[in-house]
């Protein structure tokens, strides 16, 4: 099996007109370190208000408040993300308050 380079992996995530960032579809998220790197990339794209990023799917990623709160903070100024899927994660009271504030 041929591994993708980081650039190839990012290219496969980006479509020119519309993007759904689906962590379930990213084969290179295999270790916690990779997951954190991928979440940082996603966070950056939300912060810069990437117009191609409309759907963020983080379903079943075992994400806790510590990882999700910065994402919620970034969403405050984002005008392009239309859908955020967070089913089956470890988001607690603190994360819910941050989401309600976003």
mmCIF file of C-alpha atoms in Angstrom:
data_model
loop_
_atom_site.group_PDB
_atom_site.id
_atom_site.type_symbol
_atom_site.label_atom_id
_atom_site.label_comp_id
_atom_site.label_asym_id
_atom_site.label_seq_id
_atom_site.Cartn_x
_atom_site.Cartn_y
_atom_site.Cartn_z
ATOM 1 C CA UNK A 1 0.000 0.000 0.000
ATOM 2 C CA UNK A 2 1.450 3.341 -1.050
ATOM 3 C CA UNK A 3 1.284 6.012 1.637
ATOM 4 C CA UNK A 4 0.159 9.522 0.790
ATOM 5 C CA UNK A 5 2.452 12.440 1.451
ATOM 6 C CA UNK A 6 1.113 15.194 3.689
ATOM 7 C CA UNK A 7 0.485 17.395 0.654
ATOM 8 C CA UNK A 8 -1.374 14.603 -1.173
ATOM 9 C CA UNK A 9 -3.485 14.011 1.915
ATOM 10 C CA UNK A 10 -4.358 17.705 2.152
ATOM 11 C CA UNK A 11 -5.060 17.876 -1.591
ATOM 12 C CA UNK A 12 -7.480 14.973 -1.260
ATOM 13 C CA UNK A 13 -9.365 16.932 1.423
ATOM 14 C CA UNK A 14 -9.805 20.038 -0.704
ATOM 15 C CA UNK A 15 -12.294 20.400 -3.485
ATOM 16 C CA UNK A 16 -12.438 23.691 -5.370
ATOM 17 C CA UNK A 17 -16.136 24.460 -4.865
ATOM 18 C CA UNK A 18 -17.198 22.705 -1.693
ATOM 19 C CA UNK A 19 -15.632 20.703 1.056
ATOM 20 C CA UNK A 20 -16.890 18.430 3.761
ATOM 21 C CA UNK A 21 -14.091 17.837 6.226
ATOM 22 C CA UNK A 22 -14.807 14.286 7.313
ATOM 23 C CA UNK A 23 -12.332 12.892 9.805
ATOM 24 C CA UNK A 24 -13.786 9.420 9.245
ATOM 25 C CA UNK A 25 -12.587 9.532 5.640
ATOM 26 C CA UNK A 26 -9.003 10.497 6.434
ATOM 27 C CA UNK A 27 -6.921 7.336 6.467
ATOM 28 C CA UNK A 28 -3.869 9.159 7.813
ATOM 29 C CA UNK A 29 -5.530 9.783 11.197
ATOM 30 C CA UNK A 30 -4.243 6.629 12.801
ATOM 31 C CA UNK A 31 -2.469 7.822 15.928
ATOM 32 C CA UNK A 32 -3.323 10.436 18.534
ATOM 33 C CA UNK A 33 -0.415 12.572 17.337
ATOM 34 C CA UNK A 34 -1.769 12.502 13.801
ATOM 35 C CA UNK A 35 -5.266 13.267 15.049
ATOM 36 C CA UNK A 36 -4.006 16.332 16.916
ATOM 37 C CA UNK A 37 -2.099 17.496 13.824
ATOM 38 C CA UNK A 38 -5.210 17.052 11.699
ATOM 39 C CA UNK A 39 -7.345 18.926 14.233
ATOM 40 C CA UNK A 40 -4.775 21.741 14.233
ATOM 41 C CA UNK A 41 -5.008 21.906 10.435
ATOM 42 C CA UNK A 42 -8.786 22.013 10.691
ATOM 43 C CA UNK A 43 -8.599 24.708 13.375
ATOM 44 C CA UNK A 44 -6.381 26.833 11.142
ATOM 45 C CA UNK A 45 -8.795 26.488 8.231
ATOM 46 C CA UNK A 46 -11.685 27.563 10.468
ATOM 47 C CA UNK A 47 -9.692 30.517 11.830
ATOM 48 C CA UNK A 48 -8.815 31.795 8.336
ATOM 49 C CA UNK A 49 -12.463 31.350 7.305
ATOM 50 C CA UNK A 50 -11.702 28.974 4.416
ATOM 51 C CA UNK A 51 -14.603 29.460 1.957
ATOM 52 C CA UNK A 52 -14.377 25.830 0.796
ATOM 53 C CA UNK A 53 -14.925 24.418 4.281
ATOM 54 C CA UNK A 54 -18.659 24.110 4.901
ATOM 55 C CA UNK A 55 -19.146 20.820 6.761
ATOM 56 C CA UNK A 56 -16.970 19.549 9.620
ATOM 57 C CA UNK A 57 -17.584 15.931 10.584
ATOM 58 C CA UNK A 58 -15.893 14.894 13.843
ATOM 59 C CA UNK A 59 -18.249 12.032 14.656
ATOM 60 C CA UNK A 60 -16.863 9.298 16.947
ATOM 61 C CA UNK A 61 -13.407 10.828 17.363
ATOM 62 C CA UNK A 62 -13.214 10.623 21.169
ATOM 63 C CA UNK A 63 -12.772 14.395 21.338
ATOM 64 C CA UNK A 64 -12.793 16.023 24.766
ATOM 65 C CA UNK A 65 -13.405 19.591 25.913
ATOM 66 C CA UNK A 66 -9.675 20.402 25.754
ATOM 67 C CA UNK A 67 -9.582 19.670 22.019
ATOM 68 C CA UNK A 68 -12.972 21.032 21.024
ATOM 69 C CA UNK A 69 -13.074 24.384 22.873
ATOM 70 C CA UNK A 70 -10.452 26.048 20.612
ATOM 71 C CA UNK A 71 -12.481 24.902 17.608
ATOM 72 C CA UNK A 72 -15.649 26.453 19.039
ATOM 73 C CA UNK A 73 -13.751 29.679 19.742
ATOM 74 C CA UNK A 74 -12.597 29.783 16.108
ATOM 75 C CA UNK A 75 -16.156 29.275 14.847
ATOM 76 C CA UNK A 76 -17.238 32.603 16.341
ATOM 77 C CA UNK A 77 -15.668 34.527 13.457
ATOM 78 C CA UNK A 78 -16.128 31.867 10.750
ATOM 79 C CA UNK A 79 -18.780 32.633 8.136
ATOM 80 C CA UNK A 80 -18.533 29.534 5.933
ATOM 81 C CA UNK A 81 -18.961 26.447 8.137
ATOM 82 C CA UNK A 82 -22.629 25.513 7.894
ATOM 83 C CA UNK A 83 -22.668 22.135 9.631
ATOM 84 C CA UNK A 84 -20.692 20.711 12.554
ATOM 85 C CA UNK A 85 -21.161 17.013 13.371
ATOM 86 C CA UNK A 86 -20.022 16.032 16.870
ATOM 87 C CA UNK A 87 -21.966 12.853 17.650
ATOM 88 C CA UNK A 88 -20.450 10.339 20.042
ATOM 89 C CA UNK A 89 -17.561 12.305 21.534
ATOM 90 C CA UNK A 90 -16.525 13.156 25.106
ATOM 91 C CA UNK A 91 -17.719 16.747 25.177
ATOM 92 C CA UNK A 92 -18.728 17.725 28.703
ATOM 93 C CA UNK A 93 -20.349 20.724 30.363
ATOM 94 C CA UNK A 94 -17.420 23.061 29.669
ATOM 95 C CA UNK A 95 -17.475 22.135 25.964
ATOM 96 C CA UNK A 96 -21.247 22.607 25.786
ATOM 97 C CA UNK A 97 -20.954 26.083 27.295
ATOM 98 C CA UNK A 98 -18.253 26.952 24.730
ATOM 99 C CA UNK A 99 -20.479 25.673 21.898
ATOM 100 C CA UNK A 100 -23.433 27.709 23.127
ATOM 101 C CA UNK A 101 -21.215 30.800 23.145
ATOM 102 C CA UNK A 102 -19.918 30.217 19.601
#
